[in-house]
C-alpha cells in the first residue's frame, strides 16, 4: 500500500428525495479526482453517503406514510444505484443511521462535554426545516428563510449549546495560517467577513422530535442534524471506535485532503466544522472546496423548485462517460454554471464524437486495413520528422499540465490539456495523410511510423481521459490490446512515449460516441 494517502469526501445527501443532477455533480467531481489520485499512486479514501436524521427527513417519511427508518432504508438504495450507474468509485458509503456513526457522534459530543465546551441554555428563534438551519429575527428576509426563501418556524426549546463564540479568533488565525483551507478565494473572503462579524453559540440539540442521535449526557435530546452530519467525515474512518484497525484508519487518512461542498453549505463546513474539531483537539481538514450551482434557464436546479432532473434520462441518451464529461468540461468548478440540452449535444458531438471517438475509429480502421489489425513495428532507422516531434511533445507536456490543473481542481484545464493531444493527433493524421502513404512503396517505414505515433498518442490520451471517462478509456486500451487502464498507479511513467508494443492486436469496434441528432 502506498504511504501517500489522499482523502476526499462529498457532502452526505439528504434522503428526502432521490439524487438529482446537482448532487450527482459534486459526486462526479470527487470521483474524477479520486480516480486520478489513484492513478498517481495515492492510497485513496473516497467517501460519500447519506444524511438520514433530522426534522426534514422525519417529515418526508411522515408525508409518505412511513416511519423514518423504513423511509431512509427505502431511499438509500436509490442513491447507491445512481452512483453505480454513474461509475462512482467511492471506497466507503456512510449512512448516519449506522451504528458506527452514531457511536462516533456520541463519543465526540461526550468529549466536548468533558472538555467544558457545552452548556445548557434556552433557544428562542427561527428554524428553516428544509435547510435545517437556525436563523435570528434579523437574518430573515421578509419573514422567510434568507437562504431558500421558504417559510420558517419559531422554536422555543431548552437546548444544549456549543461555545462557538469562543472560536472567532482561533478560526481567523487558522484561516490565515492555512490559506488553502477555504477554496476558492471568493468563498474564503465571504467566510472571513462572516466570522469577523462575531459568532454566536450554537444550539446542538433538539427536543421537539426524536429522529436523531441521542445526546449521551442529556435525556430526551437528539443532536442537531448538522452537527451529527458533519461528523460523518471522521466517523466513517474510525473516529470513536475502540477497534485498533479502525483507529489506525483514522490516523492514516485524517485530516482529509478535501471536503467538497456546494457554496450553500460553506458556513457549516468552514466555521462550525473546524471549530468543533478544534474544541475536540482534532485537526480540521486541509481544505474545503465549494463549487457553485448548476443553473437551468438561469435558476438553481433544486428539488424544491421542481426543476431537478435525475441523471438517468441523460445517461440513457448520452451514455455515462459523456454525462460525466459534460458537467466537468462545461461548468467551471467553483462557479455557477448554466447547463442545457443544446450545449450537452454540442459538447458530445464536437469533443467526443468528432475529436476523440473519430480519432480512435479512423485510426483503428487504418490499422486493420494497412497492417492486418496489429500495431506496426517502426524500423529503427526511420527518421523522425518535425511533426512527429510536435506530436510527441504534446504527449510529453501532458502529465505536468494535467497535474497542475488537477492540483487546483481545474477540471476544464485538465481536460483541455488532454484535448490538446487529441486535437494534435487528429491534425497529425490529416497532415500525414496515411491513405496517401499507403499508396507509396514505403508502407513499412513512413506509414508504419505515422500509424504507430498516432496510436501512441491515443494510448496516452486514454490515460488522461480515464479519470473523467473511465469506460471509454478502458475500452480504448482493450482495443489496443493493452491491460487494465484503471489499474494504472503511475500515470506519468505510463505516459512515457513508446510503450505500445509492436504486434499488439488492434480491434476496430463500434463508434465510441455515435453522433447524436437533435430532435
Ligand atoms: N445534508 C446536507 C449536507 C451535509 S454534509 C455534512 C445537504 N444535503 S443536500 O442533499 O441538500 O445537498 C448536498 C449538496 O448538493 C450541497 O452541497 C448542495 O450545494 C448540492 N446541490 C444541490 N443542488 C445543487 C445544484 N443545483 N447545483 C450544484 N449543486 C447543488 O445539504
Short mmCIF file of C-alpha atoms and ligand atoms in Angstrom, two decimals:
data_model
loop_
_atom_site.label_atom_id
_atom_site.label_comp_id
_atom_site.label_asym_id
_atom_site.label_seq_id
_atom_site.Cartn_x
_atom_site.Cartn_y
_atom_site.Cartn_z
CA UNK A 1 0.00 0.00 0.00
CA UNK A 2 1.29 3.43 -0.92
CA UNK A 3 2.27 5.61 2.01
CA UNK A 4 0.88 8.63 0.21
CA UNK A 5 -2.75 8.92 1.26
CA UNK A 6 -5.49 11.06 -0.20
CA UNK A 7 -8.89 11.52 1.40
CA UNK A 8 -11.75 13.25 -0.43
CA UNK A 9 -15.40 13.50 0.60
CA UNK A 10 -18.70 14.70 -0.83
CA UNK A 11 -21.42 16.17 1.36
CA UNK A 12 -23.74 13.48 2.62
CA UNK A 13 -27.02 13.93 0.85
CA UNK A 14 -30.44 14.32 2.41
CA UNK A 15 -32.66 11.38 1.78
CA UNK A 16 -35.82 13.42 1.41
CA UNK A 17 -35.81 12.70 -2.32
CA UNK A 18 -33.83 10.88 -4.99
CA UNK A 19 -30.45 12.10 -6.27
CA UNK A 20 -30.56 14.78 -8.97
CA UNK A 21 -28.09 16.46 -11.30
CA UNK A 22 -26.89 18.81 -8.54
CA UNK A 23 -25.94 16.10 -6.08
CA UNK A 24 -24.52 13.98 -8.89
CA UNK A 25 -22.29 16.91 -9.88
CA UNK A 26 -20.32 17.00 -6.61
CA UNK A 27 -20.09 13.24 -6.62
CA UNK A 28 -18.70 13.06 -10.14
CA UNK A 29 -16.15 15.79 -9.46
CA UNK A 30 -14.94 13.97 -6.35
CA UNK A 31 -14.87 10.70 -8.28
CA UNK A 32 -12.72 12.07 -11.11
CA UNK A 33 -10.27 13.44 -8.57
CA UNK A 34 -10.20 10.19 -6.59
CA UNK A 35 -9.61 8.19 -9.78
CA UNK A 36 -6.82 10.49 -10.87
CA UNK A 37 -5.12 10.34 -7.47
CA UNK A 38 -5.24 6.53 -7.58
CA UNK A 39 -3.60 6.72 -10.99
CA UNK A 40 -0.85 8.86 -9.50
CA UNK A 41 -0.08 6.29 -6.83
CA UNK A 42 -2.03 7.53 -3.83
CA UNK A 43 -3.83 5.27 -1.41
CA UNK A 44 -7.20 6.97 -1.82
CA UNK A 45 -10.15 7.08 0.52
CA UNK A 46 -13.16 8.48 -1.29
CA UNK A 47 -16.23 8.82 0.88
CA UNK A 48 -19.81 9.68 0.11
CA UNK A 49 -23.01 8.86 1.93
CA UNK A 50 -26.36 9.95 3.29
CA UNK A 51 -27.66 12.40 5.86
CA UNK A 52 -30.58 10.50 7.30
CA UNK A 53 -31.61 12.23 10.52
CA UNK A 54 -33.42 15.45 11.35
CA UNK A 55 -36.80 17.05 11.13
CA UNK A 56 -36.86 17.30 7.36
CA UNK A 57 -36.32 13.56 6.89
CA UNK A 58 -38.82 12.74 9.64
CA UNK A 59 -41.34 14.94 7.84
CA UNK A 60 -40.62 13.37 4.45
CA UNK A 61 -41.19 9.94 5.99
CA UNK A 62 -44.43 11.06 7.55
CA UNK A 63 -45.67 12.60 4.32
CA UNK A 64 -45.04 9.25 2.70
CA UNK A 65 -46.83 7.38 5.46
CA UNK A 66 -43.68 5.63 6.65
CA UNK A 67 -41.64 5.52 9.81
CA UNK A 68 -38.29 7.33 9.38
CA UNK A 69 -36.10 4.23 9.42
CA UNK A 70 -38.19 2.44 6.77
CA UNK A 71 -38.16 5.62 4.71
CA UNK A 72 -34.37 6.07 4.77
CA UNK A 73 -33.92 2.36 4.12
CA UNK A 74 -36.11 2.72 1.05
CA UNK A 75 -34.29 5.77 -0.34
CA UNK A 76 -30.70 4.72 0.41
CA UNK A 77 -30.60 2.03 -2.33
CA UNK A 78 -31.68 4.65 -4.88
CA UNK A 79 -28.59 6.71 -4.12
CA UNK A 80 -26.38 3.65 -4.26
CA UNK A 81 -27.90 2.64 -7.59
CA UNK A 82 -27.46 6.16 -9.01
CA UNK A 83 -23.79 6.22 -8.03
CA UNK A 84 -23.26 2.79 -9.53
CA UNK A 85 -24.86 3.92 -12.75
CA UNK A 86 -22.51 6.92 -12.81
CA UNK A 87 -19.48 4.71 -12.13
CA UNK A 88 -18.68 6.37 -8.84
CA UNK A 89 -15.70 4.62 -7.30
CA UNK A 90 -16.32 5.51 -3.65
CA UNK A 91 -14.35 3.42 -1.16
CA UNK A 92 -16.99 3.73 1.52
CA UNK A 93 -20.59 4.84 1.84
CA UNK A 94 -21.73 6.15 5.18
CA UNK A 95 -25.28 6.43 6.42
CA UNK A 96 -25.79 8.47 9.56
CA UNK A 97 -28.21 5.88 10.93
CA UNK A 98 -25.40 3.29 11.05
CA UNK A 99 -24.11 2.20 14.44
CA UNK A 100 -20.52 3.17 13.67
CA UNK A 101 -21.64 6.73 13.02
CA UNK A 102 -23.95 7.05 16.00
CA UNK A 103 -21.21 5.71 18.27
CA UNK A 104 -18.73 8.25 16.89
CA UNK A 105 -21.17 11.15 17.25
CA UNK A 106 -21.81 10.25 20.86
CA UNK A 107 -18.10 9.88 21.60
CA UNK A 108 -17.46 13.28 20.02
CA UNK A 109 -20.10 15.20 21.99
CA UNK A 110 -19.16 13.42 25.19
CA UNK A 111 -15.61 14.61 24.62
CA UNK A 112 -16.74 18.21 24.07
CA UNK A 113 -18.94 17.97 27.16
CA UNK A 114 -15.96 16.72 29.20
CA UNK A 115 -13.79 19.49 27.83
CA UNK A 116 -16.24 22.12 29.03
CA UNK A 117 -17.40 23.40 25.63
CA UNK A 118 -21.09 22.70 26.16
CA UNK A 119 -23.74 24.20 28.40
CA UNK A 120 -27.50 24.03 28.87
CA UNK A 121 -29.45 27.01 27.67
CA UNK A 122 -32.67 28.21 26.18
CA UNK A 123 -33.18 28.75 22.47
CA UNK A 124 -35.74 31.07 21.04
CA UNK A 125 -35.57 31.82 17.41
CA UNK A 126 -36.42 30.76 13.90
CA UNK A 127 -35.71 27.50 12.13
CA UNK A 128 -35.84 26.57 8.47
CA UNK A 129 -36.70 22.89 8.21
CA UNK A 130 -35.77 22.40 4.51
CA UNK A 131 -32.31 23.86 5.20
CA UNK A 132 -32.17 22.56 8.79
CA UNK A 133 -30.81 25.95 9.82
CA UNK A 134 -31.33 28.26 12.81
CA UNK A 135 -31.94 31.92 11.97
CA UNK A 136 -32.27 35.04 14.07
CA UNK A 137 -35.10 37.51 13.55
CA UNK A 138 -32.68 39.99 11.90
CA UNK A 139 -31.38 37.41 9.45
CA UNK A 140 -34.81 36.63 7.99
CA UNK A 141 -35.76 38.26 4.70
CA UNK A 142 -39.42 39.29 4.58
CA UNK A 143 -40.03 36.80 7.33
CA UNK A 144 -38.67 33.94 5.20
CA UNK A 145 -35.50 31.86 5.21
CA UNK A 146 -32.74 34.07 3.75
CA UNK A 147 -31.18 31.04 2.10
CA UNK A 148 -34.05 29.30 0.35
CA UNK A 149 -36.93 31.78 0.69
CA UNK A 150 -39.24 29.27 2.31
CA UNK A 151 -41.30 29.53 5.50
CA UNK A 152 -39.53 29.29 8.83
CA UNK A 153 -40.93 28.12 12.15
CA UNK A 154 -40.47 29.60 15.60
CA UNK A 155 -38.63 27.41 18.09
CA UNK A 156 -38.65 27.68 21.85
CA UNK A 157 -36.59 24.89 23.37
CA UNK A 158 -34.26 24.11 26.24
CA UNK A 159 -31.18 23.00 24.37
CA UNK A 160 -27.54 22.23 24.77
CA UNK A 161 -25.20 24.81 23.32
CA UNK A 162 -21.70 24.67 21.91
CA UNK A 163 -19.47 27.64 22.80
CA UNK A 164 -18.91 28.56 19.17
CA UNK A 165 -18.49 32.22 20.14
CA UNK A 166 -15.11 31.39 21.70
CA UNK A 167 -13.76 30.30 18.33
CA UNK A 168 -13.91 33.53 16.34
CA UNK A 169 -10.26 34.46 16.77
CA UNK A 170 -8.92 30.88 16.65
CA UNK A 171 -10.77 30.40 13.36
CA UNK A 172 -9.42 33.64 11.88
CA UNK A 173 -5.91 32.62 12.94
CA UNK A 174 -6.46 29.21 11.41
CA UNK A 175 -7.63 30.67 8.08
CA UNK A 176 -4.58 32.88 8.00
CA UNK A 177 -2.16 30.06 8.78
CA UNK A 178 -3.89 27.78 6.23
CA UNK A 179 -4.65 29.90 3.18
CA UNK A 180 -5.86 26.84 1.25
CA UNK A 181 -8.39 25.81 3.85
CA UNK A 182 -11.28 27.61 2.14
CA UNK A 183 -11.38 27.49 -1.63
CA UNK A 184 -11.97 29.21 -3.96
CA UNK A 185 -10.79 32.65 -2.82
CA UNK A 186 -14.24 34.31 -3.06
CA UNK A 187 -15.62 31.85 -0.54
CA UNK A 188 -12.68 32.43 1.74
CA UNK A 189 -13.37 36.15 1.82
CA UNK A 190 -17.05 35.54 2.43
CA UNK A 191 -16.34 33.26 5.40
CA UNK A 192 -13.75 35.60 6.91
CA UNK A 193 -16.12 38.54 6.79
CA UNK A 194 -18.86 36.41 8.37
CA UNK A 195 -16.59 35.35 11.25
CA UNK A 196 -15.40 38.94 11.67
CA UNK A 197 -18.96 39.96 12.50
CA UNK A 198 -18.79 37.77 15.63
CA UNK A 199 -20.06 34.26 16.26
CA UNK A 200 -22.99 33.20 18.42
CA UNK A 201 -23.08 29.99 20.44
CA UNK A 202 -24.73 27.17 18.57
CA UNK A 203 -27.66 25.10 19.70
CA UNK A 204 -26.60 21.50 19.24
CA UNK A 205 -29.65 19.61 20.41
CA UNK A 206 -33.35 19.38 19.70
CA UNK A 207 -36.14 18.16 21.93
CA UNK A 208 -39.37 18.51 19.95
CA UNK A 209 -38.77 15.39 17.86
CA UNK A 210 -36.78 12.19 18.30
CA UNK A 211 -35.32 11.32 14.89
CA UNK A 212 -31.63 11.84 15.64
CA UNK A 213 -28.66 10.59 17.63
CA UNK A 214 -29.45 10.84 21.37
CA UNK A 215 -27.06 13.09 23.28
CA UNK A 216 -25.45 10.68 25.76
CA UNK A 217 -25.45 13.12 28.66
CA UNK A 218 -28.90 14.65 28.18
CA UNK A 219 -32.10 12.67 28.24
CA UNK A 220 -34.66 13.45 25.51
CA UNK A 221 -32.17 15.50 23.49
CA UNK A 222 -31.18 14.42 20.00
CA UNK A 223 -28.22 16.07 18.27
CA UNK A 224 -28.96 18.87 15.84
CA UNK A 225 -28.79 17.22 12.42
CA UNK A 226 -25.95 19.34 11.03
CA UNK A 227 -23.53 18.62 13.82
CA UNK A 228 -24.45 14.95 13.52
CA UNK A 229 -23.90 15.02 9.73
CA UNK A 230 -20.56 16.88 9.71
CA UNK A 231 -19.07 14.18 11.88
CA UNK A 232 -19.53 11.60 9.12
CA UNK A 233 -16.18 12.64 7.67
CA UNK A 234 -14.44 11.25 10.75
CA UNK A 235 -16.81 8.53 11.96
CA UNK A 236 -16.55 6.77 8.58
CA UNK A 237 -12.82 6.35 9.01
CA UNK A 238 -12.98 5.09 12.56
CA UNK A 239 -13.29 8.07 14.91
CA UNK A 240 -14.82 6.94 18.19
CA UNK A 241 -14.13 3.26 17.61
CA UNK A 242 -12.11 1.09 20.02
CA UNK A 243 -11.12 -1.30 17.27
CA UNK A 244 -7.35 -0.92 16.64
CA UNK A 245 -7.81 -1.35 12.86
CA UNK A 246 -10.38 1.47 12.82
CA UNK A 247 -8.14 3.67 14.95
CA UNK A 248 -5.28 3.06 12.53
CA UNK A 249 -7.51 4.01 9.64
CA UNK A 250 -8.34 7.31 11.28
CA UNK A 251 -4.65 8.02 11.85
CA UNK A 252 -3.93 7.11 8.27
CA UNK A 253 -6.45 9.25 6.43
CA UNK A 254 -7.24 12.18 8.69
CA UNK A 255 -7.03 15.13 8.11
CA UNK A 256 -8.95 14.88 4.82
CA UNK A 257 -7.38 16.50 1.78
CA UNK A 258 -10.71 17.83 0.56
CA UNK A 259 -14.23 18.18 1.82
CA UNK A 260 -16.15 19.01 -1.39
CA UNK A 261 -19.31 21.03 -0.77
CA UNK A 262 -21.77 23.29 -2.57
CA UNK A 263 -21.45 27.01 -1.90
CA UNK A 264 -24.70 27.00 0.12
CA UNK A 265 -23.18 24.95 2.91
CA UNK A 266 -19.82 26.64 3.48
CA UNK A 267 -20.66 28.19 6.84
CA UNK A 268 -21.30 24.77 8.25
CA UNK A 269 -18.10 23.43 6.75
CA UNK A 270 -15.78 26.37 7.18
CA UNK A 271 -16.97 27.79 10.52
CA UNK A 272 -18.85 25.25 12.62
CA UNK A 273 -16.94 22.18 11.43
CA UNK A 274 -13.38 23.40 12.10
CA UNK A 275 -14.48 24.96 15.42
CA UNK A 276 -15.98 21.65 16.52
CA UNK A 277 -12.78 19.85 15.63
CA UNK A 278 -10.58 22.42 17.36
CA UNK A 279 -12.68 22.03 20.51
CA UNK A 280 -12.17 18.27 20.37
CA UNK A 281 -8.43 18.61 19.74
CA UNK A 282 -8.76 17.13 16.26
CA UNK A 283 -7.11 18.79 13.26
CA UNK A 284 -9.51 20.37 10.72
CA UNK A 285 -9.45 19.10 7.13
CA UNK A 286 -6.76 20.50 4.85
CA UNK A 287 -9.26 22.07 2.51
CA UNK A 288 -12.95 22.71 1.97
CA UNK A 289 -13.70 23.40 -1.68
CA UNK A 290 -17.06 24.97 -2.51
CA UNK A 291 -18.42 24.57 -6.01
CA UNK A 292 -21.22 26.65 -7.49
CA UNK A 293 -24.73 25.77 -8.57
CA UNK A 294 -25.93 24.17 -11.73
CA UNK A 295 -28.41 26.54 -13.29
CA UNK A 296 -31.13 25.75 -15.77
CA UNK A 297 -32.60 28.74 -17.54
CA UNK A 298 -30.80 30.97 -15.06
CA UNK A 299 -32.25 29.30 -11.95
CA UNK A 300 -30.65 26.97 -9.41
CA UNK A 301 -31.75 23.46 -10.11
CA UNK A 302 -33.35 22.12 -6.96
CA UNK A 303 -35.88 19.66 -5.67
CA UNK A 304 -37.98 22.44 -4.15
CA UNK A 305 -38.10 24.47 -7.39
CA UNK A 306 -39.35 21.40 -9.18
CA UNK A 307 -36.74 21.77 -11.94
CA UNK A 308 -34.47 19.00 -10.69
CA UNK A 309 -33.68 16.31 -13.21
CA UNK A 310 -32.43 12.86 -12.38
CA UNK A 311 -29.25 11.69 -14.08
CA UNK A 312 -30.88 8.57 -15.55
CA UNK A 313 -32.57 10.15 -18.56
CA UNK A 314 -29.38 11.96 -19.60
CA UNK A 315 -27.26 8.86 -19.10
CA UNK A 316 -29.67 6.93 -21.26
CA UNK A 317 -29.32 9.44 -24.05
CA UNK A 318 -25.62 10.32 -23.85
CA UNK A 319 -24.02 7.42 -22.01
CA UNK A 320 -22.36 7.62 -18.62
CA UNK A 321 -18.93 8.85 -19.76
CA UNK A 322 -20.36 11.68 -21.84
CA UNK A 323 -22.55 12.66 -18.90
CA UNK A 324 -19.53 12.86 -16.61
CA UNK A 325 -17.52 14.71 -19.25
CA UNK A 326 -20.15 17.34 -19.90
CA UNK A 327 -20.54 18.55 -16.34
CA UNK A 328 -16.81 18.70 -15.67
CA UNK A 329 -15.95 20.22 -19.05
CA UNK A 330 -18.70 22.82 -19.28
CA UNK A 331 -19.04 24.10 -15.72
CA UNK A 332 -16.07 25.79 -14.01
CA UNK A 333 -15.62 24.01 -10.69
CA UNK A 334 -16.11 26.72 -8.07
CA UNK A 335 -18.53 28.86 -10.07
CA UNK A 336 -22.19 28.67 -11.04
CA UNK A 337 -22.71 27.20 -14.47
CA UNK A 338 -25.61 27.05 -16.87
CA UNK A 339 -26.41 23.69 -18.31
CA UNK A 340 -28.68 22.90 -21.22
CA UNK A 341 -29.53 20.10 -23.56
CA UNK A 342 -28.23 22.12 -26.52
CA UNK A 343 -24.78 22.63 -25.00
CA UNK A 344 -24.64 18.99 -23.98
CA UNK A 345 -25.40 17.82 -27.52
CA UNK A 346 -22.81 20.27 -28.82
CA UNK A 347 -20.09 19.04 -26.46
CA UNK A 348 -20.98 15.47 -27.22
CA UNK A 349 -20.87 15.79 -30.98
CA UNK A 350 -17.88 18.13 -31.05
CA UNK A 351 -15.45 16.94 -28.41
CA UNK A 352 -16.50 13.32 -28.06
CA UNK A 353 -17.91 12.10 -31.37
CA UNK A 354 -15.71 14.24 -33.67
CA UNK A 355 -12.45 14.69 -31.80
CA UNK A 356 -11.98 11.67 -29.58
CA UNK A 357 -14.29 8.99 -30.98
CA UNK A 358 -13.42 9.70 -34.57
CA UNK A 359 -9.69 9.74 -33.91
CA UNK A 360 -9.92 6.24 -32.46
CA UNK A 361 -12.25 4.88 -35.16
CA UNK A 362 -10.35 6.07 -38.17
CA UNK A 363 -7.03 5.04 -36.70
CA UNK A 364 -8.10 1.56 -35.60
CA UNK A 365 -9.67 1.16 -39.03
CA UNK A 366 -6.40 2.00 -40.75
CA UNK A 367 -4.50 -0.47 -38.58
CA UNK A 368 -6.95 -3.10 -39.82
CA UNK A 369 -6.60 -2.01 -43.42
CA UNK A 370 -2.86 -1.40 -43.68
CA UNK A 371 -1.35 -3.66 -41.01
CA UNK A 372 -3.76 -6.58 -40.64
CA UNK A 373 -5.02 -5.27 -37.30
CA UNK A 374 -1.72 -5.26 -35.41
CA UNK A 375 0.42 -2.38 -34.15
CA UNK A 376 3.18 -1.96 -36.78
CA UNK A 377 6.88 -2.19 -35.95
CA UNK A 378 8.70 1.02 -36.83
CA UNK A 379 12.14 0.38 -38.38
CA UNK A 380 14.91 1.63 -36.09
CA UNK A 381 16.40 3.80 -38.83
CA UNK A 382 13.12 5.56 -39.64
CA UNK A 383 13.86 9.28 -39.30
CA UNK A 384 11.72 11.44 -37.01
CA UNK A 385 10.06 14.41 -38.69
CA UNK A 386 9.24 17.77 -37.10
CA UNK A 387 5.59 16.83 -36.98
CA UNK A 388 6.38 13.57 -35.22
CA UNK A 389 8.34 15.58 -32.69
CA UNK A 390 5.46 18.03 -32.19
CA UNK A 391 3.02 15.21 -31.50
CA UNK A 392 5.45 13.63 -29.05
CA UNK A 393 5.92 16.99 -27.36
CA UNK A 394 2.15 17.36 -26.82
CA UNK A 395 2.17 13.94 -25.17
CA UNK A 396 5.28 14.85 -23.20
CA UNK A 397 3.79 18.02 -21.70
CA UNK A 398 0.51 16.40 -20.83
CA UNK A 399 1.32 14.78 -17.44
CA UNK A 400 2.61 18.01 -15.97
CA UNK A 401 -0.10 20.22 -17.42
CA UNK A 402 -2.77 17.80 -16.26
CA UNK A 403 -1.32 17.53 -12.77
CA UNK A 404 -1.06 21.32 -12.41
CA UNK A 405 -4.71 21.71 -13.42
CA UNK A 406 -5.98 18.93 -11.16
CA UNK A 407 -3.97 20.26 -8.23
CA UNK A 408 -6.13 23.41 -8.43
CA UNK A 409 -9.28 21.40 -9.24
CA UNK A 410 -9.40 22.96 -12.67
CA UNK A 411 -11.18 20.11 -14.44
CA UNK A 412 -11.64 22.17 -17.58
CA UNK A 413 -7.90 22.87 -17.74
CA UNK A 414 -7.10 19.20 -17.23
CA UNK A 415 -9.49 18.11 -19.98
CA UNK A 416 -8.20 20.82 -22.29
CA UNK A 417 -4.67 19.53 -21.77
CA UNK A 418 -5.82 16.05 -22.82
CA UNK A 419 -7.66 17.59 -25.77
CA UNK A 420 -4.51 19.39 -26.92
CA UNK A 421 -3.03 15.97 -27.56
CA UNK A 422 -6.22 14.56 -29.11
CA UNK A 423 -6.53 17.53 -31.44
CA UNK A 424 -2.88 17.39 -32.41
CA UNK A 425 -3.25 13.69 -33.17
CA UNK A 426 -6.17 14.47 -35.48
CA UNK A 427 -4.17 17.25 -37.13
CA UNK A 428 -1.21 14.90 -37.48
CA UNK A 429 -3.30 12.28 -39.25
CA UNK A 430 -4.77 14.90 -41.58
CA UNK A 431 -1.34 16.27 -42.45
CA UNK A 432 0.42 12.95 -42.79
CA UNK A 433 -2.45 11.51 -44.83
CA UNK A 434 -1.70 7.82 -44.21
CA UNK A 435 -4.15 6.97 -47.03
CA UNK A 436 -1.67 8.53 -49.45
CA UNK A 437 1.35 6.92 -47.79
CA UNK A 438 -0.44 3.59 -48.16
CA UNK A 439 -0.25 4.02 -51.91
CA UNK A 440 3.53 4.53 -51.82
CA UNK A 441 6.28 1.93 -51.70
CA UNK A 442 7.25 2.77 -48.13
CA UNK A 443 4.40 1.28 -46.09
CA UNK A 444 6.77 -0.48 -43.69
CA UNK A 445 8.66 2.75 -43.00
CA UNK A 446 6.87 6.10 -43.01
CA UNK A 447 3.33 4.71 -42.93
CA UNK A 448 4.22 2.44 -40.02
CA UNK A 449 5.76 5.39 -38.16
CA UNK A 450 2.71 7.61 -38.68
CA UNK A 451 0.26 4.95 -37.58
CA UNK A 452 2.41 3.99 -34.61
CA UNK A 453 2.78 7.59 -33.46
CA UNK A 454 -0.93 8.29 -33.72
CA UNK A 455 -1.74 5.09 -31.82
CA UNK A 456 0.71 6.04 -29.14
CA UNK A 457 -0.97 9.44 -28.81
CA UNK A 458 -4.31 7.63 -28.41
CA UNK A 459 -2.87 5.31 -25.78
CA UNK A 460 -1.62 8.28 -23.77
CA UNK A 461 -4.76 10.38 -24.26
CA UNK A 462 -6.80 7.46 -22.91
CA UNK A 463 -4.78 7.60 -19.69
CA UNK A 464 -5.63 11.24 -19.07
CA UNK A 465 -9.27 10.99 -20.05
CA UNK A 466 -9.72 7.97 -17.75
CA UNK A 467 -10.47 9.84 -14.50
CA UNK A 468 -13.43 11.52 -16.17
CA UNK A 469 -14.38 8.83 -18.72
CA UNK A 470 -13.24 5.52 -17.25
CA UNK A 471 -15.32 3.25 -19.50
CA UNK A 472 -14.19 4.76 -22.77
CA UNK A 473 -10.54 4.70 -21.73
CA UNK A 474 -10.80 1.07 -20.63
CA UNK A 475 -12.39 0.26 -23.98
CA UNK A 476 -9.69 2.10 -25.94
CA UNK A 477 -6.95 0.22 -24.12
CA UNK A 478 -8.76 -3.08 -24.71
CA UNK A 479 -8.99 -2.27 -28.42
CA UNK A 480 -5.26 -1.55 -28.41
CA UNK A 481 -4.66 -4.98 -26.89
CA UNK A 482 -3.45 -3.41 -23.63
CA UNK A 483 -4.19 -4.27 -19.99
CA UNK A 484 -6.44 -2.65 -17.41
CA UNK A 485 -6.00 1.12 -17.64
CA UNK A 486 -7.86 1.63 -14.37
CA UNK A 487 -5.13 -0.28 -12.54
CA UNK A 488 -2.54 2.36 -13.54
CA UNK A 489 -0.75 3.68 -10.47
CA UNK A 490 1.98 5.76 -12.08
CA UNK A 491 0.30 7.71 -14.82
CA UNK A 492 3.38 9.80 -15.64
CA UNK A 493 5.56 6.73 -16.28
CA UNK A 494 2.76 5.02 -18.18
CA UNK A 495 2.58 8.11 -20.36
CA UNK A 496 6.22 7.94 -21.42
CA UNK A 497 6.29 7.69 -25.19
CA UNK A 498 6.90 4.39 -26.98
CA UNK A 499 5.39 1.78 -24.70
CA UNK A 500 2.78 0.49 -27.11
CA UNK A 501 4.20 -2.90 -28.14
CA UNK A 502 4.51 -3.65 -31.84
CA UNK A 503 2.44 -6.69 -32.72
CA UNK A 504 -0.32 -5.83 -30.27
CA UNK A 505 -3.72 -6.73 -31.79
CA UNK A 506 -5.95 -3.73 -32.50
CA UNK A 507 -9.69 -4.12 -32.89
CA UNK A 508 -11.92 -1.59 -34.55
CA UNK A 509 -15.17 -1.97 -32.58
CA UNK A 510 -18.26 0.21 -32.75
CA UNK A 511 -18.04 4.02 -32.65
CA UNK A 512 -17.22 5.11 -29.10
CA UNK A 513 -19.58 8.09 -29.32
CA UNK A 514 -22.13 7.66 -32.09
CA UNK A 515 -23.31 11.10 -33.26
CA UNK A 516 -26.47 12.41 -31.66
CA UNK A 517 -29.01 14.26 -33.76
CA UNK A 518 -31.11 16.86 -32.00
CA UNK A 519 -34.81 16.15 -32.12
N1 LIG B 1 -27.19 17.01 4.02
C1 LIG B 1 -26.59 18.26 3.72
C2 LIG B 1 -25.09 18.14 3.66
C3 LIG B 1 -24.44 17.59 4.90
S1 LIG B 1 -22.73 17.40 4.68
C4 LIG B 1 -22.15 17.10 6.20
C5 LIG B 1 -27.10 18.78 2.39
N2 LIG B 1 -27.63 17.88 1.58
S2 LIG B 1 -28.30 18.18 0.15
O1 LIG B 1 -28.68 16.90 -0.36
O2 LIG B 1 -29.33 19.15 0.28
O3 LIG B 1 -27.24 18.88 -0.73
C6 LIG B 1 -25.99 18.35 -0.91
C7 LIG B 1 -25.17 19.15 -1.87
O4 LIG B 1 -25.77 19.20 -3.16
C8 LIG B 1 -24.94 20.57 -1.42
O5 LIG B 1 -23.56 20.79 -1.40
C9 LIG B 1 -25.60 21.41 -2.49
O6 LIG B 1 -24.87 22.55 -2.80
C10 LIG B 1 -25.55 20.47 -3.69
N3 LIG B 1 -26.52 20.86 -4.66
C11 LIG B 1 -27.87 20.80 -4.55
N4 LIG B 1 -28.40 21.41 -5.66
C12 LIG B 1 -27.41 21.88 -6.46
C13 LIG B 1 -27.32 22.45 -7.74
N5 LIG B 1 -28.37 22.80 -8.43
N6 LIG B 1 -26.10 22.58 -8.29
C14 LIG B 1 -24.97 22.10 -7.69
N7 LIG B 1 -25.03 21.57 -6.50
C15 LIG B 1 -26.19 21.71 -5.73
O7 LIG B 1 -27.00 19.96 2.14
#
